[in-house]
XYZ file of C-alpha atoms in Angstrom:
523
model
C -38.098 52.534 -32.047
C -39.731 54.184 -29.038
C -42.408 51.500 -28.862
C -39.831 48.732 -29.197
C -37.731 50.241 -26.400
C -40.760 50.520 -24.167
C -41.623 46.825 -24.668
C -38.183 45.360 -23.791
C -37.428 44.107 -20.275
C -35.691 47.270 -19.122
C -38.513 49.446 -20.439
C -41.170 47.303 -18.748
C -39.345 47.445 -15.388
C -38.866 51.209 -15.603
C -42.527 51.696 -16.503
C -43.721 49.407 -13.685
C -42.198 51.757 -11.083
C -44.549 54.559 -12.100
C -47.441 52.380 -13.327
C -49.710 53.577 -10.509
C -49.601 57.200 -11.736
C -49.718 56.192 -15.408
C -52.866 54.120 -14.903
C -54.681 57.005 -13.224
C -54.121 59.168 -16.299
C -55.010 56.305 -18.636
C -58.070 55.480 -16.512
C -59.257 59.038 -17.023
C -58.743 58.710 -20.797
C -60.538 55.340 -20.898
C -63.385 56.835 -18.841
C -63.882 59.538 -21.464
C -63.737 57.209 -24.481
C -65.745 54.350 -22.954
C -68.217 56.816 -21.425
C -68.883 58.483 -24.782
C -69.341 55.136 -26.549
C -71.795 53.972 -23.866
C -73.696 57.284 -23.930
C -74.144 56.964 -27.692
C -75.324 53.397 -27.175
C -77.864 54.525 -24.560
C -79.140 57.185 -26.974
C -79.520 54.591 -29.729
C -81.417 52.214 -27.434
C -83.653 54.996 -26.112
C -84.709 56.066 -29.599
C -85.114 52.458 -30.733
C -87.484 51.887 -27.812
C -89.432 55.052 -28.654
C -89.848 53.889 -32.255
C -91.026 50.477 -31.010
C -93.635 52.067 -28.740
C -94.849 54.269 -31.626
C -95.199 51.217 -33.883
C -97.111 49.264 -31.236
C -99.404 52.217 -30.560
C -100.057 52.743 -34.276
C -100.744 49.022 -34.823
C -103.574 49.048 -32.266
C -105.715 51.173 -34.573
C -104.386 49.912 -37.922
C -104.488 46.130 -38.204
C -102.810 46.169 -41.606
C -99.702 47.679 -40.006
C -99.134 44.464 -38.021
C -98.329 42.510 -41.206
C -95.909 45.237 -42.290
C -94.235 45.175 -38.888
C -93.666 41.414 -39.136
C -91.872 42.058 -42.427
C -89.658 44.625 -40.708
C -88.933 42.153 -37.875
C -87.738 39.562 -40.385
C -85.355 42.109 -41.937
C -84.078 43.119 -38.482
C -83.460 39.460 -37.597
C -81.508 38.890 -40.816
C -79.396 42.004 -40.185
C -78.703 40.903 -36.615
C -77.815 37.372 -37.742
C -75.422 38.660 -40.411
C -73.674 40.809 -37.812
C -73.213 37.728 -35.614
C -71.819 35.802 -38.593
C -69.361 38.653 -39.148
C -68.320 38.848 -35.484
C -69.507 35.872 -33.389
C -68.004 37.237 -30.150
C -70.441 40.160 -30.265
C -73.347 37.828 -29.497
C -75.066 37.567 -26.138
C -74.104 39.559 -23.080
C -70.441 40.294 -23.721
C -69.408 39.826 -20.090
C -68.342 36.161 -20.526
C -66.278 37.176 -23.574
C -64.555 39.853 -21.497
C -63.868 37.410 -18.651
C -62.435 34.986 -21.214
C -60.128 37.686 -22.569
C -58.960 38.589 -19.068
C -58.123 34.895 -18.502
C -56.222 34.700 -21.812
C -58.731 32.274 -23.359
C -60.360 34.595 -25.903
C -59.066 37.339 -28.176
C -61.553 39.964 -29.330
C -61.079 42.346 -32.241
C -62.046 45.572 -30.504
C -63.321 47.575 -33.470
C -65.420 44.712 -34.867
C -67.010 44.133 -31.448
C -67.915 47.818 -31.094
C -69.562 47.968 -34.525
C -71.426 44.646 -34.290
C -72.511 45.103 -30.667
C -73.659 48.684 -31.139
C -75.753 47.989 -34.224
C -76.926 44.538 -33.109
C -78.009 45.742 -29.668
C -79.927 48.651 -31.173
C -81.637 46.355 -33.672
C -82.604 43.979 -30.857
C -84.175 46.798 -28.848
C -86.042 48.044 -31.927
C -87.445 44.548 -32.432
C -88.552 44.348 -28.795
C -86.263 41.520 -27.632
C -86.071 41.084 -23.866
C -82.404 41.999 -23.502
C -80.523 44.516 -21.376
C -77.996 47.240 -22.108
C -75.582 46.536 -19.236
C -73.643 43.563 -20.684
C -73.179 45.242 -24.077
C -72.219 48.507 -22.320
C -69.555 46.661 -20.300
C -68.199 44.942 -23.401
C -68.303 48.172 -25.432
C -66.498 50.032 -22.654
C -63.860 47.316 -22.350
C -63.297 47.266 -26.112
C -62.951 51.061 -26.091
C -60.254 50.560 -23.446
C -58.597 47.892 -25.572
C -58.711 50.137 -28.628
C -57.024 52.935 -26.679
C -54.411 50.466 -25.417
C -53.612 49.315 -28.957
C -53.380 52.899 -30.223
C -50.963 53.768 -27.411
C -48.942 50.593 -27.934
C -49.409 49.215 -24.437
C -48.347 45.700 -23.408
C -50.747 42.921 -22.435
C -50.314 43.458 -18.692
C -51.233 47.124 -18.910
C -53.953 46.392 -21.454
C -55.796 44.208 -18.939
C -55.938 47.153 -16.560
C -57.436 49.290 -19.323
C -59.975 46.566 -20.158
C -61.073 46.599 -16.508
C -61.269 50.411 -16.540
C -63.397 50.288 -19.688
C -65.756 47.704 -18.201
C -66.214 49.840 -15.095
C -66.828 52.960 -17.173
C -69.344 51.128 -19.364
C -71.488 49.990 -16.431
C -71.210 53.365 -14.697
C -72.391 55.226 -17.811
C -75.128 52.671 -18.543
C -76.810 52.907 -15.120
C -75.410 56.088 -13.535
C -73.871 53.718 -11.002
C -70.144 54.501 -10.561
C -69.637 52.460 -7.384
C -71.358 49.416 -8.875
C -69.182 49.847 -11.965
C -66.041 49.750 -9.824
C -67.155 46.787 -7.720
C -68.443 44.714 -10.640
C -65.292 45.186 -12.689
C -63.120 44.202 -9.709
C -65.356 41.448 -8.297
C -66.404 39.818 -11.562
C -63.959 40.909 -14.300
C -60.500 41.619 -12.849
C -60.944 39.470 -9.713
C -58.332 41.559 -7.899
C -58.618 44.429 -5.410
C -55.094 45.876 -5.522
C -54.677 49.614 -4.911
C -53.217 50.109 -8.388
C -56.250 48.761 -10.214
C -58.740 50.201 -7.705
C -57.686 53.838 -8.164
C -57.488 53.647 -11.961
C -60.862 51.894 -12.198
C -62.460 54.465 -9.889
C -61.060 57.234 -12.064
C -62.536 55.688 -15.207
C -65.899 54.980 -13.549
C -66.357 58.455 -12.040
C -65.310 60.100 -15.319
C -67.825 58.087 -17.337
C -70.563 58.707 -14.768
C -69.874 62.462 -14.870
C -70.291 62.496 -18.640
C -73.424 60.339 -18.477
C -75.001 62.446 -15.730
C -74.472 65.592 -17.764
C -76.399 64.014 -20.629
C -79.089 61.957 -18.846
C -79.277 63.779 -15.501
C -78.600 62.621 -11.951
C -81.867 60.749 -11.407
C -81.569 57.053 -10.510
C -82.651 54.524 -13.137
C -85.592 53.334 -11.005
C -87.665 56.154 -9.586
C -90.296 54.988 -7.126
C -91.158 55.646 -3.508
C -89.636 53.345 -0.895
C -90.522 53.382 2.799
C -87.864 53.562 5.492
C -86.023 50.401 6.519
C -88.168 47.313 7.028
C -89.053 46.862 10.748
C -87.182 44.089 12.560
C -90.423 42.231 13.302
C -90.659 41.372 9.592
C -87.116 39.985 9.276
C -88.299 36.368 9.399
C -89.874 37.095 6.025
C -86.446 38.065 4.674
C -85.185 34.545 5.360
C -88.093 33.105 3.374
C -87.503 35.599 0.569
C -83.775 34.758 0.465
C -84.515 31.031 0.207
C -87.064 31.653 -2.557
C -84.621 33.844 -4.506
C -81.817 31.307 -4.123
C -84.004 28.541 -5.549
C -85.394 30.703 -8.355
C -81.931 32.048 -9.168
C -80.568 28.514 -9.520
C -83.559 27.637 -11.724
C -82.930 30.749 -13.857
C -79.338 29.667 -14.502
C -80.367 26.103 -15.344
C -83.218 27.181 -17.610
C -81.190 29.843 -19.435
C -78.431 27.361 -20.244
C -80.984 24.716 -21.246
C -82.658 27.072 -23.736
C -79.263 28.076 -25.124
C -78.435 24.374 -25.597
C -81.746 23.761 -27.398
C -80.888 26.498 -29.906
C -77.533 24.832 -30.579
C -78.892 21.302 -31.142
C -79.879 21.695 -34.803
C -76.350 21.952 -36.257
C -77.511 23.415 -39.559
C -79.503 26.202 -37.905
C -77.693 29.460 -38.783
C -77.555 32.657 -36.760
C -80.228 34.334 -38.883
C -82.705 31.495 -38.291
C -81.986 31.307 -34.552
C -82.374 35.038 -34.071
C -85.504 35.103 -36.225
C -87.354 33.021 -33.582
C -87.398 35.657 -30.790
C -88.077 38.445 -33.305
C -91.218 36.661 -34.533
C -92.298 35.925 -30.942
C -91.767 39.619 -30.184
C -94.173 40.439 -33.012
C -96.832 38.184 -31.492
C -96.270 39.571 -28.000
C -96.502 43.090 -29.380
C -100.170 42.332 -29.997
C -100.903 40.013 -27.040
C -98.637 41.279 -24.199
C -96.545 44.319 -25.177
C -95.549 44.879 -21.512
C -92.928 42.110 -21.639
C -91.102 43.534 -24.673
C -87.782 45.332 -24.370
C -85.519 45.463 -21.339
C -88.465 45.835 -18.957
C -88.264 49.375 -17.584
C -91.968 49.923 -18.335
C -92.786 46.786 -16.330
C -91.040 48.179 -13.249
C -93.023 51.418 -13.453
C -96.231 49.442 -13.895
C -95.549 47.354 -10.789
C -94.281 50.062 -8.448
C -97.287 52.268 -9.182
C -99.314 49.708 -7.238
C -101.849 49.119 -10.013
C -101.237 45.357 -10.470
C -102.922 42.531 -8.564
C -101.107 39.322 -7.592
C -102.373 37.078 -10.471
C -101.344 39.698 -13.047
C -97.913 40.062 -11.440
C -97.346 36.306 -11.643
C -98.549 36.150 -15.244
C -96.213 38.954 -16.346
C -93.367 37.391 -14.359
C -93.732 34.062 -16.170
C -94.096 35.756 -19.551
C -91.021 37.926 -19.034
C -89.008 34.977 -17.748
C -89.775 32.789 -20.767
C -89.316 35.536 -23.350
C -86.017 36.639 -21.764
C -84.676 33.077 -21.993
C -85.791 32.738 -25.624
C -84.291 36.135 -26.535
C -80.936 35.554 -24.863
C -80.610 31.904 -25.858
C -80.806 32.816 -29.548
C -77.430 34.568 -29.367
C -78.802 38.015 -30.192
C -76.541 40.780 -28.818
C -77.891 41.916 -25.467
C -77.544 41.263 -21.781
C -79.410 39.411 -19.027
C -78.490 41.935 -16.348
C -81.437 44.342 -16.597
C -84.112 41.729 -17.424
C -83.082 39.663 -14.402
C -83.451 42.764 -12.208
C -86.965 43.171 -13.616
C -87.711 39.527 -12.829
C -86.376 40.055 -9.312
C -88.578 43.124 -9.047
C -91.686 41.074 -9.907
C -90.705 38.242 -7.561
C -90.410 40.842 -4.803
C -93.715 42.428 -5.783
C -95.508 39.069 -5.668
C -93.831 38.187 -2.351
C -94.729 41.586 -0.920
C -98.378 41.295 -1.885
C -98.511 37.776 -0.429
C -96.923 39.108 2.780
C -99.595 41.800 2.995
C -102.410 39.286 2.502
C -101.138 36.437 4.687
C -98.643 37.930 7.172
C -100.294 41.253 7.969
C -97.449 43.368 6.546
C -98.309 47.023 5.897
C -98.799 47.785 2.176
C -96.291 50.614 2.388
C -93.464 48.036 2.547
C -94.242 46.262 -0.762
C -91.683 48.381 -2.626
C -89.114 47.445 0.021
C -89.555 43.795 -0.915
C -89.139 44.768 -4.575
C -85.715 46.315 -3.898
C -84.640 43.418 -1.691
C -85.649 40.826 -4.270
C -83.739 42.569 -7.071
C -80.501 42.415 -5.059
C -81.082 38.853 -3.862
C -82.015 37.511 -7.291
C -78.976 39.189 -8.853
C -76.757 37.652 -6.155
C -78.173 34.147 -6.636
C -77.604 34.298 -10.409
C -74.357 36.242 -10.807
C -72.866 35.414 -7.376
C -71.552 38.951 -6.846
C -73.331 40.041 -3.627
C -71.413 43.275 -2.968
C -72.049 44.527 -6.497
C -75.725 43.567 -6.221
C -76.253 45.553 -3.021
C -74.425 48.674 -4.233
C -76.067 48.481 -7.667
C -79.553 48.514 -6.141
C -78.574 51.413 -3.874
C -77.474 53.479 -6.864
C -80.270 52.440 -9.226
C -83.062 53.203 -6.721
C -81.544 56.026 -4.696
C -82.652 54.219 -1.510
C -79.923 53.982 1.149
C -81.964 52.792 4.137
C -81.980 49.045 3.425
C -78.397 47.990 4.112
C -79.130 45.380 6.786
C -82.163 43.874 5.073
C -80.394 43.813 1.690
C -77.441 42.016 3.244
C -79.665 39.408 4.914
C -81.566 38.589 1.721
C -78.428 38.540 -0.442
C -76.481 36.288 1.940
C -79.331 33.789 2.246
C -79.880 33.751 -1.543
C -76.136 33.260 -2.072
C -75.982 30.335 0.358
C -79.047 28.599 -1.098
C -77.757 28.919 -4.673
C -74.428 27.422 -3.568
C -76.126 24.561 -1.752
C -78.024 23.784 -4.960
C -74.650 23.610 -6.773
C -75.704 26.359 -9.174
C -72.652 27.857 -10.865
C -72.431 31.625 -11.510
C -74.134 32.309 -14.822
C -71.244 34.117 -16.508
C -68.845 31.233 -15.775
C -71.251 28.800 -17.426
C -71.760 31.087 -20.429
C -67.994 31.466 -20.895
C -67.616 27.689 -20.790
C -70.239 27.359 -23.559
C -68.385 29.904 -25.706
C -65.109 28.026 -25.296
C -66.777 24.707 -26.148
C -68.280 26.273 -29.263
C -64.798 27.392 -30.313
C -63.473 23.872 -29.748
C -61.240 24.890 -26.845
C -60.525 22.698 -23.849
C -62.700 23.379 -20.819
C -61.913 22.169 -17.323
C -64.299 19.425 -16.282
C -66.680 20.254 -13.470
C -65.449 19.076 -10.093
C -67.320 17.617 -7.171
C -66.950 18.284 -3.481
C -63.436 17.965 -2.018
C -63.053 15.121 0.508
C -60.376 14.431 3.126
C -59.586 10.719 3.361
C -57.196 8.761 5.615
C -55.277 5.583 4.755
C -53.319 3.495 7.278
C -49.946 2.138 6.106
C -49.811 -1.577 6.981
C -46.658 -3.497 7.982
C -45.179 -4.982 4.857
C -46.898 -2.433 2.577
C -45.043 -1.344 -0.557
C -44.904 2.245 0.784
C -42.900 1.374 3.892
C -39.410 2.928 3.693
C -40.200 4.875 0.527
C -39.710 8.628 0.228
C -42.741 10.714 -0.807
C -40.932 11.800 -3.990
C -40.319 8.147 -4.986
C -44.023 7.246 -5.083
C -46.290 7.559 -8.090
C -49.396 8.836 -6.328
C -52.872 8.889 -7.821
C -53.179 11.866 -10.155
C -56.391 13.170 -8.590
C -55.274 13.314 -4.968
C -53.170 15.672 -2.904
C -51.124 14.589 0.119
C -52.190 16.858 2.970
C -50.486 15.303 6.011
C -48.852 12.201 7.462
C -49.995 11.307 10.979
C -47.318 9.553 13.033
C -48.443 8.858 16.595
C -49.275 12.214 18.190
C -47.409 14.127 15.492
C -48.787 15.437 12.213
C -46.107 15.887 9.557
C -46.297 18.048 6.468
C -45.278 15.684 3.641
C -42.157 16.731 1.758
C -40.242 15.027 -1.016
C -37.628 13.558 1.349
C -40.133 12.405 4.011
C -39.847 8.634 4.566
C -43.046 6.674 5.132
C -43.156 4.220 8.019
C -45.417 1.341 8.901
C -48.249 2.562 11.121
C -48.352 6.015 9.504
C -51.722 7.420 8.452
C -51.701 9.272 5.132
C -54.261 12.058 4.761
C -55.289 12.965 1.194
C -57.553 15.556 -0.395
C -59.614 14.099 -3.224
C -62.357 15.213 -5.565
C -65.482 13.159 -4.839
C -65.806 12.313 -8.545
C -62.375 10.610 -8.437
C -62.698 9.014 -5.003
C -63.172 5.431 -6.264
C -60.004 5.502 -8.400
C -57.954 7.164 -5.681
C -59.078 4.681 -3.011
C -58.195 1.748 -5.228
C -54.693 3.136 -5.848
C -54.090 4.069 -2.190
C -55.232 0.689 -0.891
C -52.738 -0.976 -3.236
C -49.946 1.238 -1.919
C -50.878 1.045 1.778
C -52.075 -2.571 1.982
C -50.011 -5.552 2.989
C -47.630 -6.668 0.283
């Protein structure tokens, strides 16, 4: 009875008056639950990675062990595939699924997602797939928030707040990055910066970060020396770096989606078979190039130590890029977030070394370019510049690069937009909806303003705006009458000599022009 009373109109209105305070308390609770789930997930991934490194080390001196390891990889792939058969929405990153749920397009079963994502992500790390922990951590945190909402009997409106809190807590606990957790969940997930959601999300994020820091310590994820802010005389290089990152970010999005589409082409190819492909490639790379396995943390340490030369950096960059696309495209549970930061790191390292050789930049600033490239590459791919900048601050512990980070991120953002590259998570969500057979809005072109003169004797003359059947793909913006510009309303009468201004999608321009010329032309 109590739950029923709470869910009627009167109960909802009464609760809305004190929702701000309620959400702070619930944000704290979600922070604890989501933080603990993410901490357990980090532990599982850490030990899976340790086991992988032990296996690779043992295999170097015992060739026979390689054959045994390939057998284990096949079993891991089958287990992972079965989990994806059981809960398809646990595949991939998890962020597009969460965005779909926030938009009311997808419904996730919270407990199935937690089980499948937790086990599947751990299995993927054990097998050496190039996948990150951030997307799964965000989805796990959000599902912990949803589970708490269902247990407390909350309505859908309040549940969305708790999903956002859980997402923030998941990212904060995954990377010890509470501010990035807040900004990402607001900028990318909730898409709203109201005070009500901001305070509750901050509460959840700080709570989860406190728990995580007590377990994993306060050290940033990336620990390497960075010089003070880049001197202004080198800022012309930042423009070049931003352009490069914008182009490469757009290519990353295109290539990732292309590989995902290639996996989906053979209709009879099941999840187990798809996921088996990257597992077997991981076995080969374990012998030939073990550096590119896993999320890539070892690669960052290798680069920032300054022990790699430019050709090696480029080779590892290409290898990591290709293996990341193959791993993620298969649908195995795991994110692109951390691997793309590693790729950005190597792009920055290569750019920095080239700047030293050809532009006379001091070697001490190479790590600066690494940090800048991580933020810029993230921005070009995800299109969340504020989150990218704050995330790199928190993950590196370097707070002296604000201006240079902003320059690189803005340029990368602009270039990616000019190349018409859509944010990666939007494209991934669209693919999920298509796979489920749901309607997806068609991609639109550039919006164009067009003017049409109303001739004497035209059919439109004397008609009211509400009486006209206008072209479906155009919007009346204004009616110019001499020196006046009228806002068109339903009762506005159209006169001969008027100029009608419309807003039209470029893809529909031909149809709209044909219709408008019929209406405005001489009868």
